[in-house]
């Protein structure tokens, strides 16, 4: 009896590492299906900026980050090259890239879109537990700007204080009507 093997890896940070993952994953399972959700480049840029302010003490403005990023000649073609690497290594018939856009009706719940894509019957999807709100949402724009200003004076080694500030800004962001930087919500 041969059992089917299923390995689920979910991490945005793995996207540029097809060349590293290919030999590791194909050693475990010769047939691999890759499903990816492609975020709009500007949405990705804004999300990355937000996370760098939140977690890596970035002090540059969004405008400066956008200017630096967009002036990099590799920026425009980088995502295309990465997707091409996945298709070349795993085979185009095994790589499925979907736009990440919650305004698309079937992606209103990205989790259920994913379950459909991997073949889980709709009737069985009710058994899956989803968090009531997204995990690690971005701060609203005023909280990002406050954290960016605080980053200039915060002691990065003071984990207790930094965690309290993060909780306070996240709580504020989660309970205000102020919009977040976003293109898809």
mmCIF file with all atom_site columns, C-alpha atoms in Angstrom:
data_model
loop_
_atom_site.group_PDB
_atom_site.id
_atom_site.type_symbol
_atom_site.label_atom_id
_atom_site.label_alt_id
_atom_site.label_comp_id
_atom_site.label_asym_id
_atom_site.label_entity_id
_atom_site.label_seq_id
_atom_site.pdbx_PDB_ins_code
_atom_site.Cartn_x
_atom_site.Cartn_y
_atom_site.Cartn_z
_atom_site.occupancy
_atom_site.B_iso_or_equiv
_atom_site.pdbx_formal_charge
_atom_site.auth_seq_id
_atom_site.auth_comp_id
_atom_site.auth_asym_id
_atom_site.auth_atom_id
_atom_site.pdbx_PDB_model_num
ATOM 1   C CA . UNK A 1 1   ? 0.000   0.000  0.000   1.00 0.00 ? 1   UNK A CA 1
ATOM 2   C CA . UNK A 1 2   ? 1.498   3.317  -1.074  1.00 0.00 ? 2   UNK A CA 1
ATOM 3   C CA . UNK A 1 3   ? 0.319   6.342  0.835   1.00 0.00 ? 3   UNK A CA 1
ATOM 4   C CA . UNK A 1 4   ? -0.059  9.717  -0.792  1.00 0.00 ? 4   UNK A CA 1
ATOM 5   C CA . UNK A 1 5   ? 2.145   12.379 0.756   1.00 0.00 ? 5   UNK A CA 1
ATOM 6   C CA . UNK A 1 6   ? 0.905   15.902 1.253   1.00 0.00 ? 6   UNK A CA 1
ATOM 7   C CA . UNK A 1 7   ? 3.208   18.654 2.367   1.00 0.00 ? 7   UNK A CA 1
ATOM 8   C CA . UNK A 1 8   ? 1.760   22.105 2.857   1.00 0.00 ? 8   UNK A CA 1
ATOM 9   C CA . UNK A 1 9   ? 4.182   24.981 3.095   1.00 0.00 ? 9   UNK A CA 1
ATOM 10  C CA . UNK A 1 10  ? 2.761   28.448 3.496   1.00 0.00 ? 10  UNK A CA 1
ATOM 11  C CA . UNK A 1 11  ? 5.100   31.393 3.780   1.00 0.00 ? 11  UNK A CA 1
ATOM 12  C CA . UNK A 1 12  ? 5.304   34.566 1.746   1.00 0.00 ? 12  UNK A CA 1
ATOM 13  C CA . UNK A 1 13  ? 9.037   34.661 2.424   1.00 0.00 ? 13  UNK A CA 1
ATOM 14  C CA . UNK A 1 14  ? 9.566   31.465 0.407   1.00 0.00 ? 14  UNK A CA 1
ATOM 15  C CA . UNK A 1 15  ? 8.321   33.027 -2.840  1.00 0.00 ? 15  UNK A CA 1
ATOM 16  C CA . UNK A 1 16  ? 11.779  34.018 -4.161  1.00 0.00 ? 16  UNK A CA 1
ATOM 17  C CA . UNK A 1 17  ? 13.387  30.678 -3.221  1.00 0.00 ? 17  UNK A CA 1
ATOM 18  C CA . UNK A 1 18  ? 12.150  28.184 -5.826  1.00 0.00 ? 18  UNK A CA 1
ATOM 19  C CA . UNK A 1 19  ? 15.725  27.161 -6.676  1.00 0.00 ? 19  UNK A CA 1
ATOM 20  C CA . UNK A 1 20  ? 16.480  26.295 -3.051  1.00 0.00 ? 20  UNK A CA 1
ATOM 21  C CA . UNK A 1 21  ? 13.170  24.534 -2.391  1.00 0.00 ? 21  UNK A CA 1
ATOM 22  C CA . UNK A 1 22  ? 13.052  22.441 -5.567  1.00 0.00 ? 22  UNK A CA 1
ATOM 23  C CA . UNK A 1 23  ? 15.718  19.852 -4.637  1.00 0.00 ? 23  UNK A CA 1
ATOM 24  C CA . UNK A 1 24  ? 14.467  19.622 -1.050  1.00 0.00 ? 24  UNK A CA 1
ATOM 25  C CA . UNK A 1 25  ? 10.784  19.213 -1.883  1.00 0.00 ? 25  UNK A CA 1
ATOM 26  C CA . UNK A 1 26  ? 11.212  16.892 -4.858  1.00 0.00 ? 26  UNK A CA 1
ATOM 27  C CA . UNK A 1 27  ? 13.366  14.591 -2.759  1.00 0.00 ? 27  UNK A CA 1
ATOM 28  C CA . UNK A 1 28  ? 10.398  14.115 -0.433  1.00 0.00 ? 28  UNK A CA 1
ATOM 29  C CA . UNK A 1 29  ? 7.735   13.940 -3.145  1.00 0.00 ? 29  UNK A CA 1
ATOM 30  C CA . UNK A 1 30  ? 8.434   13.572 -6.864  1.00 0.00 ? 30  UNK A CA 1
ATOM 31  C CA . UNK A 1 31  ? 5.139   15.217 -7.870  1.00 0.00 ? 31  UNK A CA 1
ATOM 32  C CA . UNK A 1 32  ? 4.643   18.687 -6.479  1.00 0.00 ? 32  UNK A CA 1
ATOM 33  C CA . UNK A 1 33  ? 1.839   21.124 -7.088  1.00 0.00 ? 33  UNK A CA 1
ATOM 34  C CA . UNK A 1 34  ? 2.538   24.774 -6.320  1.00 0.00 ? 34  UNK A CA 1
ATOM 35  C CA . UNK A 1 35  ? -0.288  27.195 -5.599  1.00 0.00 ? 35  UNK A CA 1
ATOM 36  C CA . UNK A 1 36  ? 0.546   30.837 -5.182  1.00 0.00 ? 36  UNK A CA 1
ATOM 37  C CA . UNK A 1 37  ? -1.351  34.024 -4.600  1.00 0.00 ? 37  UNK A CA 1
ATOM 38  C CA . UNK A 1 38  ? 0.175   37.012 -6.314  1.00 0.00 ? 38  UNK A CA 1
ATOM 39  C CA . UNK A 1 39  ? -0.310  40.335 -4.591  1.00 0.00 ? 39  UNK A CA 1
ATOM 40  C CA . UNK A 1 40  ? -0.419  43.514 -6.620  1.00 0.00 ? 40  UNK A CA 1
ATOM 41  C CA . UNK A 1 41  ? 3.121   44.988 -6.544  1.00 0.00 ? 41  UNK A CA 1
ATOM 42  C CA . UNK A 1 42  ? 1.983   48.242 -4.947  1.00 0.00 ? 42  UNK A CA 1
ATOM 43  C CA . UNK A 1 43  ? -0.035  46.347 -2.299  1.00 0.00 ? 43  UNK A CA 1
ATOM 44  C CA . UNK A 1 44  ? 3.051   44.228 -1.586  1.00 0.00 ? 44  UNK A CA 1
ATOM 45  C CA . UNK A 1 45  ? 5.232   47.312 -1.361  1.00 0.00 ? 45  UNK A CA 1
ATOM 46  C CA . UNK A 1 46  ? 2.871   48.990 1.117   1.00 0.00 ? 46  UNK A CA 1
ATOM 47  C CA . UNK A 1 47  ? 2.521   45.819 3.186   1.00 0.00 ? 47  UNK A CA 1
ATOM 48  C CA . UNK A 1 48  ? 6.301   45.384 3.304   1.00 0.00 ? 48  UNK A CA 1
ATOM 49  C CA . UNK A 1 49  ? 6.702   48.997 4.358   1.00 0.00 ? 49  UNK A CA 1
ATOM 50  C CA . UNK A 1 50  ? 4.154   48.558 7.134   1.00 0.00 ? 50  UNK A CA 1
ATOM 51  C CA . UNK A 1 51  ? 5.847   45.394 8.424   1.00 0.00 ? 51  UNK A CA 1
ATOM 52  C CA . UNK A 1 52  ? 9.285   47.034 8.322   1.00 0.00 ? 52  UNK A CA 1
ATOM 53  C CA . UNK A 1 53  ? 7.993   49.954 10.390  1.00 0.00 ? 53  UNK A CA 1
ATOM 54  C CA . UNK A 1 54  ? 6.192   47.599 12.802  1.00 0.00 ? 54  UNK A CA 1
ATOM 55  C CA . UNK A 1 55  ? 8.903   44.978 13.271  1.00 0.00 ? 55  UNK A CA 1
ATOM 56  C CA . UNK A 1 56  ? 12.245  46.276 11.970  1.00 0.00 ? 56  UNK A CA 1
ATOM 57  C CA . UNK A 1 57  ? 12.258  49.839 13.270  1.00 0.00 ? 57  UNK A CA 1
ATOM 58  C CA . UNK A 1 58  ? 12.205  51.466 9.829   1.00 0.00 ? 58  UNK A CA 1
ATOM 59  C CA . UNK A 1 59  ? 12.274  55.268 10.001  1.00 0.00 ? 59  UNK A CA 1
ATOM 60  C CA . UNK A 1 60  ? 12.096  56.124 6.280   1.00 0.00 ? 60  UNK A CA 1
ATOM 61  C CA . UNK A 1 61  ? 8.862   57.539 4.883   1.00 0.00 ? 61  UNK A CA 1
ATOM 62  C CA . UNK A 1 62  ? 6.632   55.531 2.569   1.00 0.00 ? 62  UNK A CA 1
ATOM 63  C CA . UNK A 1 63  ? 7.493   57.994 -0.208  1.00 0.00 ? 63  UNK A CA 1
ATOM 64  C CA . UNK A 1 64  ? 11.224  57.386 0.255   1.00 0.00 ? 64  UNK A CA 1
ATOM 65  C CA . UNK A 1 65  ? 10.753  53.615 0.252   1.00 0.00 ? 65  UNK A CA 1
ATOM 66  C CA . UNK A 1 66  ? 8.598   53.732 -2.891  1.00 0.00 ? 66  UNK A CA 1
ATOM 67  C CA . UNK A 1 67  ? 11.090  55.996 -4.665  1.00 0.00 ? 67  UNK A CA 1
ATOM 68  C CA . UNK A 1 68  ? 14.024  53.739 -3.780  1.00 0.00 ? 68  UNK A CA 1
ATOM 69  C CA . UNK A 1 69  ? 12.162  50.574 -4.749  1.00 0.00 ? 69  UNK A CA 1
ATOM 70  C CA . UNK A 1 70  ? 10.744  51.865 -8.020  1.00 0.00 ? 70  UNK A CA 1
ATOM 71  C CA . UNK A 1 71  ? 14.109  53.289 -9.081  1.00 0.00 ? 71  UNK A CA 1
ATOM 72  C CA . UNK A 1 72  ? 15.626  49.801 -8.831  1.00 0.00 ? 72  UNK A CA 1
ATOM 73  C CA . UNK A 1 73  ? 15.704  48.478 -12.434 1.00 0.00 ? 73  UNK A CA 1
ATOM 74  C CA . UNK A 1 74  ? 15.147  44.901 -11.207 1.00 0.00 ? 74  UNK A CA 1
ATOM 75  C CA . UNK A 1 75  ? 11.906  45.748 -9.392  1.00 0.00 ? 75  UNK A CA 1
ATOM 76  C CA . UNK A 1 76  ? 9.658   45.633 -12.466 1.00 0.00 ? 76  UNK A CA 1
ATOM 77  C CA . UNK A 1 77  ? 10.759  42.204 -13.685 1.00 0.00 ? 77  UNK A CA 1
ATOM 78  C CA . UNK A 1 78  ? 11.624  40.512 -10.404 1.00 0.00 ? 78  UNK A CA 1
ATOM 79  C CA . UNK A 1 79  ? 8.201   38.911 -9.757  1.00 0.00 ? 79  UNK A CA 1
ATOM 80  C CA . UNK A 1 80  ? 7.934   37.700 -13.337 1.00 0.00 ? 80  UNK A CA 1
ATOM 81  C CA . UNK A 1 81  ? 11.382  36.082 -13.067 1.00 0.00 ? 81  UNK A CA 1
ATOM 82  C CA . UNK A 1 82  ? 10.468  34.407 -9.787  1.00 0.00 ? 82  UNK A CA 1
ATOM 83  C CA . UNK A 1 83  ? 7.206   32.966 -11.164 1.00 0.00 ? 83  UNK A CA 1
ATOM 84  C CA . UNK A 1 84  ? 9.135   31.789 -14.231 1.00 0.00 ? 84  UNK A CA 1
ATOM 85  C CA . UNK A 1 85  ? 11.621  29.991 -11.940 1.00 0.00 ? 85  UNK A CA 1
ATOM 86  C CA . UNK A 1 86  ? 8.788   28.107 -10.225 1.00 0.00 ? 86  UNK A CA 1
ATOM 87  C CA . UNK A 1 87  ? 7.281   27.086 -13.578 1.00 0.00 ? 87  UNK A CA 1
ATOM 88  C CA . UNK A 1 88  ? 10.624  26.051 -15.046 1.00 0.00 ? 88  UNK A CA 1
ATOM 89  C CA . UNK A 1 89  ? 11.614  23.976 -12.011 1.00 0.00 ? 89  UNK A CA 1
ATOM 90  C CA . UNK A 1 90  ? 8.274   22.372 -11.113 1.00 0.00 ? 90  UNK A CA 1
ATOM 91  C CA . UNK A 1 91  ? 6.682   22.381 -14.578 1.00 0.00 ? 91  UNK A CA 1
ATOM 92  C CA . UNK A 1 92  ? 4.088   24.878 -15.803 1.00 0.00 ? 92  UNK A CA 1
ATOM 93  C CA . UNK A 1 93  ? 1.338   22.253 -15.420 1.00 0.00 ? 93  UNK A CA 1
ATOM 94  C CA . UNK A 1 94  ? 2.089   22.076 -11.668 1.00 0.00 ? 94  UNK A CA 1
ATOM 95  C CA . UNK A 1 95  ? 2.247   25.804 -10.870 1.00 0.00 ? 95  UNK A CA 1
ATOM 96  C CA . UNK A 1 96  ? -0.954  27.770 -10.308 1.00 0.00 ? 96  UNK A CA 1
ATOM 97  C CA . UNK A 1 97  ? -0.743  31.485 -9.570  1.00 0.00 ? 97  UNK A CA 1
ATOM 98  C CA . UNK A 1 98  ? -3.907  33.333 -8.554  1.00 0.00 ? 98  UNK A CA 1
ATOM 99  C CA . UNK A 1 99  ? -4.266  37.083 -8.120  1.00 0.00 ? 99  UNK A CA 1
ATOM 100 C CA . UNK A 1 100 ? -4.784  37.935 -4.469  1.00 0.00 ? 100 UNK A CA 1
ATOM 101 C CA . UNK A 1 101 ? -7.807  40.179 -4.524  1.00 0.00 ? 101 UNK A CA 1
ATOM 102 C CA . UNK A 1 102 ? -10.583 39.847 -1.961  1.00 0.00 ? 102 UNK A CA 1
ATOM 103 C CA . UNK A 1 103 ? -12.887 41.841 -4.252  1.00 0.00 ? 103 UNK A CA 1
ATOM 104 C CA . UNK A 1 104 ? -13.067 38.728 -6.468  1.00 0.00 ? 104 UNK A CA 1
ATOM 105 C CA . UNK A 1 105 ? -16.192 36.930 -5.120  1.00 0.00 ? 105 UNK A CA 1
ATOM 106 C CA . UNK A 1 106 ? -14.628 33.457 -4.881  1.00 0.00 ? 106 UNK A CA 1
ATOM 107 C CA . UNK A 1 107 ? -11.641 34.960 -3.030  1.00 0.00 ? 107 UNK A CA 1
ATOM 108 C CA . UNK A 1 108 ? -13.700 36.808 -0.419  1.00 0.00 ? 108 UNK A CA 1
ATOM 109 C CA . UNK A 1 109 ? -12.393 34.056 1.816   1.00 0.00 ? 109 UNK A CA 1
ATOM 110 C CA . UNK A 1 110 ? -8.906  33.275 0.591   1.00 0.00 ? 110 UNK A CA 1
ATOM 111 C CA . UNK A 1 111 ? -8.841  30.241 2.886   1.00 0.00 ? 111 UNK A CA 1
ATOM 112 C CA . UNK A 1 112 ? -11.831 28.649 1.170   1.00 0.00 ? 112 UNK A CA 1
ATOM 113 C CA . UNK A 1 113 ? -10.479 29.565 -2.251  1.00 0.00 ? 113 UNK A CA 1
ATOM 114 C CA . UNK A 1 114 ? -7.301  27.686 -1.312  1.00 0.00 ? 114 UNK A CA 1
ATOM 115 C CA . UNK A 1 115 ? -9.260  24.666 -0.023  1.00 0.00 ? 115 UNK A CA 1
ATOM 116 C CA . UNK A 1 116 ? -11.163 24.552 -3.321  1.00 0.00 ? 116 UNK A CA 1
ATOM 117 C CA . UNK A 1 117 ? -7.904  24.800 -5.272  1.00 0.00 ? 117 UNK A CA 1
ATOM 118 C CA . UNK A 1 118 ? -6.422  21.792 -3.455  1.00 0.00 ? 118 UNK A CA 1
ATOM 119 C CA . UNK A 1 119 ? -9.572  19.748 -3.973  1.00 0.00 ? 119 UNK A CA 1
ATOM 120 C CA . UNK A 1 120 ? -11.245 19.801 -0.553  1.00 0.00 ? 120 UNK A CA 1
ATOM 121 C CA . UNK A 1 121 ? -15.008 19.354 -1.174  1.00 0.00 ? 121 UNK A CA 1
ATOM 122 C CA . UNK A 1 122 ? -17.154 22.326 -0.164  1.00 0.00 ? 122 UNK A CA 1
ATOM 123 C CA . UNK A 1 123 ? -19.143 20.080 2.201   1.00 0.00 ? 123 UNK A CA 1
ATOM 124 C CA . UNK A 1 124 ? -15.947 19.266 4.138   1.00 0.00 ? 124 UNK A CA 1
ATOM 125 C CA . UNK A 1 125 ? -14.768 22.875 4.378   1.00 0.00 ? 125 UNK A CA 1
ATOM 126 C CA . UNK A 1 126 ? -17.103 23.653 7.289   1.00 0.00 ? 126 UNK A CA 1
ATOM 127 C CA . UNK A 1 127 ? -14.820 21.512 9.473   1.00 0.00 ? 127 UNK A CA 1
ATOM 128 C CA . UNK A 1 128 ? -11.982 24.009 9.060   1.00 0.00 ? 128 UNK A CA 1
ATOM 129 C CA . UNK A 1 129 ? -11.695 26.660 11.730  1.00 0.00 ? 129 UNK A CA 1
ATOM 130 C CA . UNK A 1 130 ? -10.849 30.164 10.564  1.00 0.00 ? 130 UNK A CA 1
ATOM 131 C CA . UNK A 1 131 ? -9.889  33.067 12.786  1.00 0.00 ? 131 UNK A CA 1
ATOM 132 C CA . UNK A 1 132 ? -12.659 35.640 13.124  1.00 0.00 ? 132 UNK A CA 1
ATOM 133 C CA . UNK A 1 133 ? -10.333 38.415 11.946  1.00 0.00 ? 133 UNK A CA 1
ATOM 134 C CA . UNK A 1 134 ? -7.136  38.447 9.912   1.00 0.00 ? 134 UNK A CA 1
ATOM 135 C CA . UNK A 1 135 ? -3.949  37.734 11.821  1.00 0.00 ? 135 UNK A CA 1
ATOM 136 C CA . UNK A 1 136 ? -1.239  40.383 11.917  1.00 0.00 ? 136 UNK A CA 1
ATOM 137 C CA . UNK A 1 137 ? -3.201  43.063 10.127  1.00 0.00 ? 137 UNK A CA 1
ATOM 138 C CA . UNK A 1 138 ? -1.389  46.213 9.224   1.00 0.00 ? 138 UNK A CA 1
ATOM 139 C CA . UNK A 1 139 ? -1.629  49.306 11.341  1.00 0.00 ? 139 UNK A CA 1
ATOM 140 C CA . UNK A 1 140 ? -3.824  52.152 10.153  1.00 0.00 ? 140 UNK A CA 1
ATOM 141 C CA . UNK A 1 141 ? -1.810  54.922 8.538   1.00 0.00 ? 141 UNK A CA 1
ATOM 142 C CA . UNK A 1 142 ? -1.687  57.188 11.634  1.00 0.00 ? 142 UNK A CA 1
ATOM 143 C CA . UNK A 1 143 ? -0.358  54.295 13.756  1.00 0.00 ? 143 UNK A CA 1
ATOM 144 C CA . UNK A 1 144 ? 2.292   53.520 11.118  1.00 0.00 ? 144 UNK A CA 1
ATOM 145 C CA . UNK A 1 145 ? 3.416   57.141 11.188  1.00 0.00 ? 145 UNK A CA 1
ATOM 146 C CA . UNK A 1 146 ? 3.491   57.232 15.009  1.00 0.00 ? 146 UNK A CA 1
ATOM 147 C CA . UNK A 1 147 ? 5.506   53.988 15.135  1.00 0.00 ? 147 UNK A CA 1
ATOM 148 C CA . UNK A 1 148 ? 7.891   55.322 12.457  1.00 0.00 ? 148 UNK A CA 1
ATOM 149 C CA . UNK A 1 149 ? 8.520   58.426 14.598  1.00 0.00 ? 149 UNK A CA 1
ATOM 150 C CA . UNK A 1 150 ? 8.962   56.301 17.746  1.00 0.00 ? 150 UNK A CA 1
ATOM 151 C CA . UNK A 1 151 ? 11.422  54.041 15.917  1.00 0.00 ? 151 UNK A CA 1
ATOM 152 C CA . UNK A 1 152 ? 13.905  56.915 15.946  1.00 0.00 ? 152 UNK A CA 1
ATOM 153 C CA . UNK A 1 153 ? 14.153  56.801 19.746  1.00 0.00 ? 153 UNK A CA 1
ATOM 154 C CA . UNK A 1 154 ? 13.097  53.270 20.747  1.00 0.00 ? 154 UNK A CA 1
ATOM 155 C CA . UNK A 1 155 ? 15.628  50.900 22.280  1.00 0.00 ? 155 UNK A CA 1
ATOM 156 C CA . UNK A 1 156 ? 15.354  47.863 19.987  1.00 0.00 ? 156 UNK A CA 1
ATOM 157 C CA . UNK A 1 157 ? 16.573  45.640 22.824  1.00 0.00 ? 157 UNK A CA 1
ATOM 158 C CA . UNK A 1 158 ? 13.686  46.597 25.136  1.00 0.00 ? 158 UNK A CA 1
ATOM 159 C CA . UNK A 1 159 ? 11.345  43.802 24.069  1.00 0.00 ? 159 UNK A CA 1
ATOM 160 C CA . UNK A 1 160 ? 8.788   44.423 26.820  1.00 0.00 ? 160 UNK A CA 1
ATOM 161 C CA . UNK A 1 161 ? 8.258   48.095 25.949  1.00 0.00 ? 161 UNK A CA 1
ATOM 162 C CA . UNK A 1 162 ? 8.294   47.415 22.202  1.00 0.00 ? 162 UNK A CA 1
ATOM 163 C CA . UNK A 1 163 ? 5.701   44.652 22.563  1.00 0.00 ? 163 UNK A CA 1
ATOM 164 C CA . UNK A 1 164 ? 3.452   46.977 24.627  1.00 0.00 ? 164 UNK A CA 1
ATOM 165 C CA . UNK A 1 165 ? 3.709   49.680 21.980  1.00 0.00 ? 165 UNK A CA 1
ATOM 166 C CA . UNK A 1 166 ? 2.889   47.150 19.251  1.00 0.00 ? 166 UNK A CA 1
ATOM 167 C CA . UNK A 1 167 ? -0.138  45.842 21.170  1.00 0.00 ? 167 UNK A CA 1
ATOM 168 C CA . UNK A 1 168 ? -1.403  49.389 21.769  1.00 0.00 ? 168 UNK A CA 1
ATOM 169 C CA . UNK A 1 169 ? -1.004  50.417 18.120  1.00 0.00 ? 169 UNK A CA 1
ATOM 170 C CA . UNK A 1 170 ? -2.528  47.148 16.894  1.00 0.00 ? 170 UNK A CA 1
ATOM 171 C CA . UNK A 1 171 ? -5.471  47.519 19.294  1.00 0.00 ? 171 UNK A CA 1
ATOM 172 C CA . UNK A 1 172 ? -6.023  51.080 18.116  1.00 0.00 ? 172 UNK A CA 1
ATOM 173 C CA . UNK A 1 173 ? -5.764  49.989 14.472  1.00 0.00 ? 173 UNK A CA 1
ATOM 174 C CA . UNK A 1 174 ? -8.196  47.112 14.968  1.00 0.00 ? 174 UNK A CA 1
ATOM 175 C CA . UNK A 1 175 ? -10.813 49.313 16.673  1.00 0.00 ? 175 UNK A CA 1
ATOM 176 C CA . UNK A 1 176 ? -10.833 52.497 14.612  1.00 0.00 ? 176 UNK A CA 1
ATOM 177 C CA . UNK A 1 177 ? -12.711 53.368 11.451  1.00 0.00 ? 177 UNK A CA 1
ATOM 178 C CA . UNK A 1 178 ? -9.569  54.963 10.003  1.00 0.00 ? 178 UNK A CA 1
ATOM 179 C CA . UNK A 1 179 ? -8.600  53.144 6.785   1.00 0.00 ? 179 UNK A CA 1
ATOM 180 C CA . UNK A 1 180 ? -5.434  51.115 6.372   1.00 0.00 ? 180 UNK A CA 1
ATOM 181 C CA . UNK A 1 181 ? -3.112  51.535 3.418   1.00 0.00 ? 181 UNK A CA 1
ATOM 182 C CA . UNK A 1 182 ? -4.680  49.074 0.985   1.00 0.00 ? 182 UNK A CA 1
ATOM 183 C CA . UNK A 1 183 ? -5.695  48.570 -2.616  1.00 0.00 ? 183 UNK A CA 1
ATOM 184 C CA . UNK A 1 184 ? -7.905  45.492 -2.169  1.00 0.00 ? 184 UNK A CA 1
ATOM 185 C CA . UNK A 1 185 ? -10.031 46.170 0.925   1.00 0.00 ? 185 UNK A CA 1
#
